[in-house]
Coordinates of C-alpha atoms in Angstrom, one line a residue:
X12 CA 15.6 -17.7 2.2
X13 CA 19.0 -16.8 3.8
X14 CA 19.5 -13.4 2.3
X15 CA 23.1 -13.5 2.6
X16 CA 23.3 -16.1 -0.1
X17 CA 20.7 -13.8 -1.8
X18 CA 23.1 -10.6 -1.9
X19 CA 26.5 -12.5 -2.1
X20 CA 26.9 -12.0 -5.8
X21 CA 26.8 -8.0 -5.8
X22 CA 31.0 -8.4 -4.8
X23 CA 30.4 -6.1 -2.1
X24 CA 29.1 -3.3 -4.1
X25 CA 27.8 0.1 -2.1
X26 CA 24.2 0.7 -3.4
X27 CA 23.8 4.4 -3.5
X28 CA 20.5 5.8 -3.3
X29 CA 18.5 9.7 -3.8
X30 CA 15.2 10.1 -0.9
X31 CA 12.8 12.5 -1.6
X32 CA 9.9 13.6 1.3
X33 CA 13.5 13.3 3.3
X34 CA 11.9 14.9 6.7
X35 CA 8.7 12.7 6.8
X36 CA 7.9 9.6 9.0
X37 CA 8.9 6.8 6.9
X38 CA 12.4 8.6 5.5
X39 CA 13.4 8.8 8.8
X40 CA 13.1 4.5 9.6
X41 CA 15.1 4.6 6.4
X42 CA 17.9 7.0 7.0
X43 CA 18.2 5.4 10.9
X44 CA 18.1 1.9 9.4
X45 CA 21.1 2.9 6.5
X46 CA 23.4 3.1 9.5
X47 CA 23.6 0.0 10.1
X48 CA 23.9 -1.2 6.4
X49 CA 27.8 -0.9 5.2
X50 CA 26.2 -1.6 1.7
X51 CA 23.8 1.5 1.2
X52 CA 24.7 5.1 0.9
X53 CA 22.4 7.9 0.9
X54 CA 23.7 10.0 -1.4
X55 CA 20.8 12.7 -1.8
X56 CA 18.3 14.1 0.0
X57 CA 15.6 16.6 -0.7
X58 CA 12.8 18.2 1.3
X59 CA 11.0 21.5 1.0
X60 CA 12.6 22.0 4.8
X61 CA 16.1 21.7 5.0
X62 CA 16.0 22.9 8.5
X63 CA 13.8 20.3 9.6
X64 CA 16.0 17.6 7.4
X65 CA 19.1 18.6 8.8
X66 CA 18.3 18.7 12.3
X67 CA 16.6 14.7 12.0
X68 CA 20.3 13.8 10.1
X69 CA 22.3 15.3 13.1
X70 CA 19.5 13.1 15.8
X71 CA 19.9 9.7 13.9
X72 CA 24.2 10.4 14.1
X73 CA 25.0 11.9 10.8
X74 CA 28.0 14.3 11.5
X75 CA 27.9 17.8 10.2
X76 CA 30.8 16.8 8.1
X77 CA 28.9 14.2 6.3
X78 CA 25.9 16.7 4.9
X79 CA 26.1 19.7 2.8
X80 CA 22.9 21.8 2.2
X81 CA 23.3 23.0 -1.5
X82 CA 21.7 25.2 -3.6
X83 CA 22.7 25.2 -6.9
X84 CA 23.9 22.2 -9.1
X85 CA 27.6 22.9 -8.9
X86 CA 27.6 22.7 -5.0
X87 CA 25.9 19.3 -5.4
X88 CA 28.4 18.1 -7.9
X89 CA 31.6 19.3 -5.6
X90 CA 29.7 17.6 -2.1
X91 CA 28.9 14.8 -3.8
X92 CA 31.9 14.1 -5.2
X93 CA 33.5 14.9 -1.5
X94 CA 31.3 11.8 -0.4
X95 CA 29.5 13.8 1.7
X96 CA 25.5 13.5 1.5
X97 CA 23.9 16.2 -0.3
X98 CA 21.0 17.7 1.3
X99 CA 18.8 19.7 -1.6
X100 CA 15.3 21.3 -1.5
X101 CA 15.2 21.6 -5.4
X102 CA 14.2 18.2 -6.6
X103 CA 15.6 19.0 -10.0
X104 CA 18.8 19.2 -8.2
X105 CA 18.8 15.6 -7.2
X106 CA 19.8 14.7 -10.6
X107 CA 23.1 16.2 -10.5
X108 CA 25.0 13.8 -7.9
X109 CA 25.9 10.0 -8.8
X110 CA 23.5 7.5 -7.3
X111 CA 21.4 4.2 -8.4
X112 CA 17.9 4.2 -6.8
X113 CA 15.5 7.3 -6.0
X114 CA 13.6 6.3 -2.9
X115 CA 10.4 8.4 -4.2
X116 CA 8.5 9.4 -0.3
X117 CA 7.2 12.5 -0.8
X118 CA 3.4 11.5 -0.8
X119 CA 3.2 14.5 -3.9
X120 CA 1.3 13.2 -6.6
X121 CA 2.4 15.4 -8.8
X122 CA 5.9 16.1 -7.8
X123 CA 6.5 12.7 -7.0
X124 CA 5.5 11.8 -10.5
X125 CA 8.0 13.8 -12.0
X126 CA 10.7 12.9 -10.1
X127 CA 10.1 9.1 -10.5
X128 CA 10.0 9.9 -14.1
X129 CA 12.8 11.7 -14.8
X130 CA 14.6 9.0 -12.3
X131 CA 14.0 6.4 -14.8
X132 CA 14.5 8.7 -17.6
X133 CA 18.2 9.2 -16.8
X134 CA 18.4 5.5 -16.9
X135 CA 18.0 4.7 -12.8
X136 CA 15.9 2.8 -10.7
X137 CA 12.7 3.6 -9.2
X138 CA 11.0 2.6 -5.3
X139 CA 7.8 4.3 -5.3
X140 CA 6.8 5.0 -1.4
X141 CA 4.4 7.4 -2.4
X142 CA 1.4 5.6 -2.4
X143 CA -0.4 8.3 -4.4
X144 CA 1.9 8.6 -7.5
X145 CA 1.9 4.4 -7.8
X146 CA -2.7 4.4 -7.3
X147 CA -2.2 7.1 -10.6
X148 CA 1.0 6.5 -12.7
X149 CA 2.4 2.9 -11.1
X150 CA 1.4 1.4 -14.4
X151 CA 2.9 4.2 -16.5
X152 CA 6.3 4.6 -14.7
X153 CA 6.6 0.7 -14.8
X154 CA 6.3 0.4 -18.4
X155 CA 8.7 3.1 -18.6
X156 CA 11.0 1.6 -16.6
X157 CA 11.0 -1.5 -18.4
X158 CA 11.9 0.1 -21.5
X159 CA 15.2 1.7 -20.1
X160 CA 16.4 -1.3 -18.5
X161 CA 15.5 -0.1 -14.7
X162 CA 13.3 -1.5 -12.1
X163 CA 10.1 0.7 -10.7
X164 CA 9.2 -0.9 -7.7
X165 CA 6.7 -0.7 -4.3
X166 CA 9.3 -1.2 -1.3
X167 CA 9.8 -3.6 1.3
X168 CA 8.6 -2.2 4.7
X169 CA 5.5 -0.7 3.3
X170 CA 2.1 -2.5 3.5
X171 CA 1.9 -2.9 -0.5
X172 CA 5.2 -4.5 -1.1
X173 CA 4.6 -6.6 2.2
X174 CA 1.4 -7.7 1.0
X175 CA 2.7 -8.4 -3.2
X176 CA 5.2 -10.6 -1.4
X177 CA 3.1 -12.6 0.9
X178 CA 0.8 -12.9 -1.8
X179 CA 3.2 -14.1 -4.4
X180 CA 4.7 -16.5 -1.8
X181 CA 1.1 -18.1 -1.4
X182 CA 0.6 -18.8 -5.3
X183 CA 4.6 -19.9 -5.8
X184 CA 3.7 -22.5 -3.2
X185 CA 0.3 -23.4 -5.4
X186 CA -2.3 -22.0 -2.5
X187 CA -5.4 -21.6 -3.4
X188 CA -6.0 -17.6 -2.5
X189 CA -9.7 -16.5 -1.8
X190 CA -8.3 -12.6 -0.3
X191 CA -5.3 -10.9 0.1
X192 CA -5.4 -7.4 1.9
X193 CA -4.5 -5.7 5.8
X194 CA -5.0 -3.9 8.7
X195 CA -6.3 -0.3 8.8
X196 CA -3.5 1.5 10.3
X197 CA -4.3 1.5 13.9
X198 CA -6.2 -1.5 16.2
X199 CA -8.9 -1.0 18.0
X200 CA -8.6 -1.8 21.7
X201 CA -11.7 -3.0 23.1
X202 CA -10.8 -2.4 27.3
X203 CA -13.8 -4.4 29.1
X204 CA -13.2 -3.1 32.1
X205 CA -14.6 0.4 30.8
X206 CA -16.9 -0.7 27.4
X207 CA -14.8 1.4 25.1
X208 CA -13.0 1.2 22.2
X209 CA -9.4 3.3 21.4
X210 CA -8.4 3.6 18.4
X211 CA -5.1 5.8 18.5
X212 CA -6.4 9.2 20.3
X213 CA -9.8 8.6 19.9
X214 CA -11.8 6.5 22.8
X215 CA -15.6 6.0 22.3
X216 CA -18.2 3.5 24.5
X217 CA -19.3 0.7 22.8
X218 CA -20.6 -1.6 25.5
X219 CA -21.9 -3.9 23.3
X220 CA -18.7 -5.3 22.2
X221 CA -18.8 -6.9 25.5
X222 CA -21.4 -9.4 24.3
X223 CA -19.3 -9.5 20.3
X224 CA -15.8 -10.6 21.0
X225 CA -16.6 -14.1 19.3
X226 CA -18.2 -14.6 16.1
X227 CA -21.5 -16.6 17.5
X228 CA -23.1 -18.7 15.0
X229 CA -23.7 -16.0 12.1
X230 CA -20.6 -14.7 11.4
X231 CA -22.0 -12.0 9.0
X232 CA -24.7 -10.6 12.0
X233 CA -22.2 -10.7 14.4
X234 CA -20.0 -8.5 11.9
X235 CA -22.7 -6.4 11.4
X236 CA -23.4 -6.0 15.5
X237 CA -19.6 -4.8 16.1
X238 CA -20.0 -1.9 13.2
X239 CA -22.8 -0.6 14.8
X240 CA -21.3 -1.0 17.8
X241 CA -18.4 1.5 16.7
X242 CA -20.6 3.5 14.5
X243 CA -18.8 6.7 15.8
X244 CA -15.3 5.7 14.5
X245 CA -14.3 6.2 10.8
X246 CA -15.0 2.9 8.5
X247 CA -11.8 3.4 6.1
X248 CA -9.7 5.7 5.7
X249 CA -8.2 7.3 1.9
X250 CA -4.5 5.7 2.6
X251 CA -6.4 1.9 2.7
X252 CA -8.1 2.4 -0.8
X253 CA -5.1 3.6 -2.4
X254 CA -3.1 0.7 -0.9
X255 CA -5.1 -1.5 -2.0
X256 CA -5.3 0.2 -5.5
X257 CA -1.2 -0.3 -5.6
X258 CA -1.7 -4.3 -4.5
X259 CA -4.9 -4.8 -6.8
X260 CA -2.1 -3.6 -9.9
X261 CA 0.7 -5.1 -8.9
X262 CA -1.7 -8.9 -7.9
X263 CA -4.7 -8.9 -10.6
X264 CA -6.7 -8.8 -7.5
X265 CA -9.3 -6.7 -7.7
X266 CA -12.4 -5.2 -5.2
X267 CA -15.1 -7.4 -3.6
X268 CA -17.1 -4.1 -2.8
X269 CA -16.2 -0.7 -4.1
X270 CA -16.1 0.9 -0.3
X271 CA -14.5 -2.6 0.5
X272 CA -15.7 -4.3 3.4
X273 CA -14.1 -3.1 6.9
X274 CA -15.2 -5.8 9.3
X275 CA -14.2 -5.3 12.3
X276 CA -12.5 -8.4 13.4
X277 CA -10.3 -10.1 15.7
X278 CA -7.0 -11.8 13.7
X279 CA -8.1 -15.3 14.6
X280 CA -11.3 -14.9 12.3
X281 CA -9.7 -14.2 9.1
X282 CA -10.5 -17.6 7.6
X283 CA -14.0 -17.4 8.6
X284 CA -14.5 -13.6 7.7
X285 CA -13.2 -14.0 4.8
X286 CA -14.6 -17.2 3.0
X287 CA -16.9 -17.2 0.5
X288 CA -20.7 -15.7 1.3
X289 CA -21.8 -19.5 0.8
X290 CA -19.4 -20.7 3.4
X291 CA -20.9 -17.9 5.5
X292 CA -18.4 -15.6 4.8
X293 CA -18.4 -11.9 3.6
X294 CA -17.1 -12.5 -0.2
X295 CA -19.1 -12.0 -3.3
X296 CA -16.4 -13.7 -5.2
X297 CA -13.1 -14.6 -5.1
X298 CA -9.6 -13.0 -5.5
X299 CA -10.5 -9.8 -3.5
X300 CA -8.2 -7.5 -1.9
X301 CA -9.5 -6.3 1.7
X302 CA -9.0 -4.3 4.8
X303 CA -10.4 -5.3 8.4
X304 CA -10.3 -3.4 11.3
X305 CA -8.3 -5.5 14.1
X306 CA -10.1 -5.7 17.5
X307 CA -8.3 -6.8 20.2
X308 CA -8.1 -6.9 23.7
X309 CA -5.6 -4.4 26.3
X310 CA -1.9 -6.1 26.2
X311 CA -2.9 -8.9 22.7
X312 CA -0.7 -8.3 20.3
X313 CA -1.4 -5.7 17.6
X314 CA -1.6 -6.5 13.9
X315 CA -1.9 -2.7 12.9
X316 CA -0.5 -2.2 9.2
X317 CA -0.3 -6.1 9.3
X318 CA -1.1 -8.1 5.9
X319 CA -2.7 -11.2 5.6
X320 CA -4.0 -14.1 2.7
X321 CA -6.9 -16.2 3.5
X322 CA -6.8 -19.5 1.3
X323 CA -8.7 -23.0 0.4
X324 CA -7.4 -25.7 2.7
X325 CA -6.9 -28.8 0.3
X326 CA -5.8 -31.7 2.4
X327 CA -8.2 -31.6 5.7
X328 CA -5.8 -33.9 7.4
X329 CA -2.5 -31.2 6.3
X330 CA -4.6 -28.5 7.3
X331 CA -6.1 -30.0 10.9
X332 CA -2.6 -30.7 11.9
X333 CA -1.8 -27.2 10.8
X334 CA -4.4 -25.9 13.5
X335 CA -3.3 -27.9 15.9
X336 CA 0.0 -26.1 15.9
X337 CA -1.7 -22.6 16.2
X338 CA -2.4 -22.0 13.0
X339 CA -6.1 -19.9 11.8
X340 CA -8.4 -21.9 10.1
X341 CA -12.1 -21.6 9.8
X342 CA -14.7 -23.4 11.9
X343 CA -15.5 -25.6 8.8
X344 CA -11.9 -26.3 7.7
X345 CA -12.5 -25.3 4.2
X346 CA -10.0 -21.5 4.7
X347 CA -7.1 -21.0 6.1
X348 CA -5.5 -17.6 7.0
X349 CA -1.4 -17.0 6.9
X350 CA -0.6 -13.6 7.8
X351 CA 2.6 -11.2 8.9
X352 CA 1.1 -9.1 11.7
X353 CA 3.6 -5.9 10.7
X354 CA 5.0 -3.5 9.0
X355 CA 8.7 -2.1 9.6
X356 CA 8.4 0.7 7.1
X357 CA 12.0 1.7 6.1
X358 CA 13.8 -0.5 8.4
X359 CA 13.0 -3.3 5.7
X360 CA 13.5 -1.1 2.6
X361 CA 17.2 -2.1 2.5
X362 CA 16.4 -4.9 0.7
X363 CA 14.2 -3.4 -2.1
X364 CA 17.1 -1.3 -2.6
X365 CA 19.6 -3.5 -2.7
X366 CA 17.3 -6.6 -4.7
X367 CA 16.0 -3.6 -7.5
X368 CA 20.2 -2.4 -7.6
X369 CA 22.7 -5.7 -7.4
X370 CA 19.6 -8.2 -9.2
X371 CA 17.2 -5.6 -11.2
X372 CA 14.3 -7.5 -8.9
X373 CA 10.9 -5.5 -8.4
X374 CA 9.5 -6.1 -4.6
X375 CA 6.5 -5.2 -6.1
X376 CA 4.7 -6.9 -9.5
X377 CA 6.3 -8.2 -11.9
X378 CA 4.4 -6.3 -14.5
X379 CA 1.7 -3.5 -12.9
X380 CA -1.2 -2.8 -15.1
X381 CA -4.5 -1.2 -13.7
X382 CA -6.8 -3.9 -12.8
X383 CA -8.3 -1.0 -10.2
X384 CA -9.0 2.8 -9.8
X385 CA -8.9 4.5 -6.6
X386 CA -11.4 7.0 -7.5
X387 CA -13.8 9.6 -5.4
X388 CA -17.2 10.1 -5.1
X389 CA -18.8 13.2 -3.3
X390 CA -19.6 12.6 -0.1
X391 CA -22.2 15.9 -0.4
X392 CA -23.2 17.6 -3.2
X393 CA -20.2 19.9 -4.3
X394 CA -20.4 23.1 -6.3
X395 CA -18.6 24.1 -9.2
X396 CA -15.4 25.9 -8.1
X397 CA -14.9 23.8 -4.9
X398 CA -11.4 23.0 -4.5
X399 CA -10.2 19.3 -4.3
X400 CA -7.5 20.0 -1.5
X401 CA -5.9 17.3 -0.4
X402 CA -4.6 16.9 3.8
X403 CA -4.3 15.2 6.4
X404 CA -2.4 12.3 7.9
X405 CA -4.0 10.1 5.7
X406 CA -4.0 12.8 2.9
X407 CA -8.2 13.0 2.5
X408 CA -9.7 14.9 -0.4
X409 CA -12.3 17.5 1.6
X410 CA -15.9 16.3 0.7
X411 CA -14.7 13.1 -1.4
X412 CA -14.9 9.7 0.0
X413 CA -12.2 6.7 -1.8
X414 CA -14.0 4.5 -4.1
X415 CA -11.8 1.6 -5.0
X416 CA -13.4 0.8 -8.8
X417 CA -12.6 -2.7 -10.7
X418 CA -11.0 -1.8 -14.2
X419 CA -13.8 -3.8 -15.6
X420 CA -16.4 -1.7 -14.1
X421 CA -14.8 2.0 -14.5
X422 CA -15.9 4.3 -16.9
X423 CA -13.9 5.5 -19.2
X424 CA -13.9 9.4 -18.3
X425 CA -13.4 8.4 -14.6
X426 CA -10.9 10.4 -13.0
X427 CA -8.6 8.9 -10.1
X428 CA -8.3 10.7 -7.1
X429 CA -4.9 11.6 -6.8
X430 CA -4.9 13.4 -10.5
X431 CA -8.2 15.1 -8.9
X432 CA -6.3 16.1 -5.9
X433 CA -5.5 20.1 -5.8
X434 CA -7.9 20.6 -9.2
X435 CA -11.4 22.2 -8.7
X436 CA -14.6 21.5 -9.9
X437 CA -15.9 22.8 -13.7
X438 CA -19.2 22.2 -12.7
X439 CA -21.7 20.9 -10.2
X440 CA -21.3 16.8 -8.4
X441 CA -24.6 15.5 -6.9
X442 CA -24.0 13.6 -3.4
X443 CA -22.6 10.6 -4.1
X444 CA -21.2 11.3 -8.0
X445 CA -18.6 9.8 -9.1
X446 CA -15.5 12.2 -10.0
X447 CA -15.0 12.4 -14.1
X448 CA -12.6 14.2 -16.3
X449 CA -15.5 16.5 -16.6
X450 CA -16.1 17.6 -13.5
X451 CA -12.3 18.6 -12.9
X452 CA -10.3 21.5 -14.1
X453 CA -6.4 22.9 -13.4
X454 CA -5.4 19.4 -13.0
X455 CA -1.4 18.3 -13.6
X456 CA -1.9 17.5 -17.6
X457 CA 1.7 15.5 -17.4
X458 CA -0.2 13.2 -15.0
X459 CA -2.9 13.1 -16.6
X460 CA -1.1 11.7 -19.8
X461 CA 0.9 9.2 -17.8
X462 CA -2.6 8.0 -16.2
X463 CA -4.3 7.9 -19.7
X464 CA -1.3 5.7 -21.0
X465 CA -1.4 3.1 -17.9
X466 CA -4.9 3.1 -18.4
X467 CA -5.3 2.2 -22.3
X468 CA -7.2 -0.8 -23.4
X469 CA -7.9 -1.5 -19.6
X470 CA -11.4 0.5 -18.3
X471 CA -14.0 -1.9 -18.6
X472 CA -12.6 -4.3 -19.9
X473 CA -13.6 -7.5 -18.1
X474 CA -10.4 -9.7 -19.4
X475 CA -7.9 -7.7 -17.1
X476 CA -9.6 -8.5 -14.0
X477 CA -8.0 -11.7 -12.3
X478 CA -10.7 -14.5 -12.3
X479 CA -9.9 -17.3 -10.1
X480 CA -13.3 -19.2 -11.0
X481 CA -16.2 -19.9 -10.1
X482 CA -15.5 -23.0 -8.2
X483 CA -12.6 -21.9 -6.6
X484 CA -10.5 -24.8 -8.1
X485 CA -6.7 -24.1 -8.1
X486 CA -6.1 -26.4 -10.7
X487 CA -8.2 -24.5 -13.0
X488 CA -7.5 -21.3 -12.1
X489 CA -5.9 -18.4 -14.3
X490 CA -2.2 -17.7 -13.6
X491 CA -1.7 -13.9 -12.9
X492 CA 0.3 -13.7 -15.8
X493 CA -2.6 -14.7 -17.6
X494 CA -4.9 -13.1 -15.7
X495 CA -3.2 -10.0 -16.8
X496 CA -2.8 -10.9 -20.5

């Protein structure tokens, strides 16, 4: 689609936009990328260190005349209305200044809750970066959205709005989809000439690998040979489940496995690691959302943060011509895998913004409802008073591992993990419990309303779960707006 065409019809209109987690990683792609865009204007920005926030404005070209550090509301109001970009550390003083979109990044469950809510409230739009508030209150904040008019949407750039549009792309064009999902964050780089694996920092040996780069004749043992080959590296980490939490309610694609599956596997496998465990794949069933950990050689391209869909070939003779132009199929013919081996964070945010603004277009679902939980079980036993803290890159609950639950299959008193996170325990959680409302006090009761509305009439409740048959068979399968009904 020629984007151009796309955006033509917004008469050249600047799209004005509030950023909250300013200082962070993925505000900074954004605020570098906004340069270059004559159309966007960041109007507001807030983070707890305005130091920190100033500095990175003055690095990406900002001059000091175009930022103001405020404190109070009137000093917003007069920079603001000076066109200068108001830096804040209050979020209630975003509010104050004139702008279209909040661009919610601060990875606060809590905070970022509030400020995506009172966004909306005040009759604006919504991208919801932060992971976290969308696994808890994505349903919540889109229904509320919807009923003042504005858009509450995952953005471009980030792995779940990536992998909502590839997905939807797949199912506009009638594809038959077995599993949608991605990358863990970083590849791991199998260097033969030592027998180790890197992965970021960490390097470990894993000699055996040598013997595993291809998957033999049983896919599922070979699989199983390269996990225990890299048994000292982590299996998944928290911001994977709660990704795919965010895809499974924005798709009506739900969990093959609650701890998912992880295979460690080279990008060229897809098709076959992915089919059906009759076609000697690793599915249960179909319509799953995944994450595999890419192996690759030193120098092969990376696919870390990538997204892929693995689907049923239909016509062998469309497909076989499709492999002989490079394309990943299985050994059998029966998959196919199409993926985008990326993710550009805020560099392709633009468009969210300027799609949810000129054309009151979601990047994410069309209509979010929880057809998953991201929830924790204890990884030891925990004792009453232990405090859920949450840290970490890839913002871990101490001594909780991610469960990602199908609605269906939740209880009702389950308690999602990013409402649990900064609470404490009211009582005692055997190794390997799953978290309740009753085993959590001092949680954010605000959040834990807007959960309890997105979740209504959906914990186990088999009928919200997407069900793309038995058989696989396009023709009959449900549409995901009735999957959702």
């Amino acid at each position: 689609m020629n984007l151009h065409h796309l955006f033509a019809d917004g008469g050249g209109s600047v799209v004005r936009y509030a950023l909250s987690g300013s200082a962070g990683g993925f505000a900074r792609t954004l605020l570098a990328q906004t340069r270059l865009v004559p159309r966007l204007s960041p109007v507001a920005l807030c983070d707890l260190d305005l130091g920190r926030l100033h500095a990175m404005c003055r690095e990406l070209g900002y001059d000091e005349a175009e930022l103001a550090q405020c404190a109070d509301a009137d000093a917003v109001v007069r920079a603001a209305g000076a066109g200068q970009t108001v830096l804040v550390a209050d979020p209630a003083l975003l509010g104050a200044a004139e702008w279209d979109i909040l661009v919610e990044a601060t990875g606060d469950p809590v905070q970022g809750f509030r400020m995506a809510r009172d966004a909306i409230a005040a009759g604006r739009h919504v991208a919801l970066v932060s992971k976290e508030v969308d696994s808890v209150a994505g349903p919540r904040l889109a229904a509320l959205a919807a009923e003042r008019g504005v858009v509450c949407t995952t953005a471009d750039g980030d792995q779940p709005a990536n992998l909502i549009g590839l997905t939807t792309w797949a199912e506009t064009l009638g594809l038959d989809v077995v599993a949608v999902g991605k990358s863990s964050e970083y590849d791991f780089v199998f260097d033969p000439a030592r027998d180790t694996v890197s992965v970021q920092d960490t390097t470990v040996e894993a000699p055996a690998l040598a013997g595993l780069l291809t998957l033999g004749d049983d896919p599922r043992a070979t699989l199983d040979a390269r996990a225990a080959a890299v048994a000292e590296l982590p299996v998944g980490a928290t911001a994977d489940y709660c990704e795919m939490a965010v895809v499974a309610n924005g798709t009506g694609y739900v969990p093959d496995t609650e701890l998912l599956h992880f295979p460690v596997a080279r990008p060229a496998e897809l098709a076959d690691v992915y089919a059906l465990r009759e076609d000697g794949g690793l599915l249960e069933r179909p319509g799953a959302v995944e994450v595999f950990r890419a192996l690759r050689l030193p120098g092969e391209a990376s696919f870390a943060g990538g997204v892929f869909v693995v689907v049923r070939t239909h016509d062998r003779e469309t497909w076989e011509t499709l492999r002989g132009k490079g394309h990943v199929l299985s050994r059998d013919g029966r998959y196919a895998a199409v993926y985008l081996p990326y993710h550009l964070m805020g560099v392709e945010t633009p468009v969210t913004l300027l799609s949810a603004v000129l054309h009151h277009r979601p990047s994410g679902g069309t209509d979010p409802r929880l057809h998953a939980v991201l929830a924790g079980r204890a990884r030891q036993a925990l004792t009453a008073g232990t405090e859920l803290s949450m840290g970490g890159h890839h913002h871990d609950l101490a001594g909780v591992q991610a469960a990602l639950l199908r609605s269906a299959d939740a209880p009702a008193d389950v308690a999602p993990l990013y409402l649990a996170a900064g609470s404490r325990l009211s009582r005692d959680v055997p190794e390997g419990g799953l978290l309740t409302f009753d085993d959590i006090e001092g949680y954010d009761a605000e959040l834990a309303d807007a959960w309890h509305a997105g979740a209504a009439g959906a914990l186990g409740n088999a009928g919200t779960v997407r069900n793309t048959g038995a058989s696989g068979n396009a023709g009959t399968a449900n549409s995901p707006a009735e999957a959702r009904a």
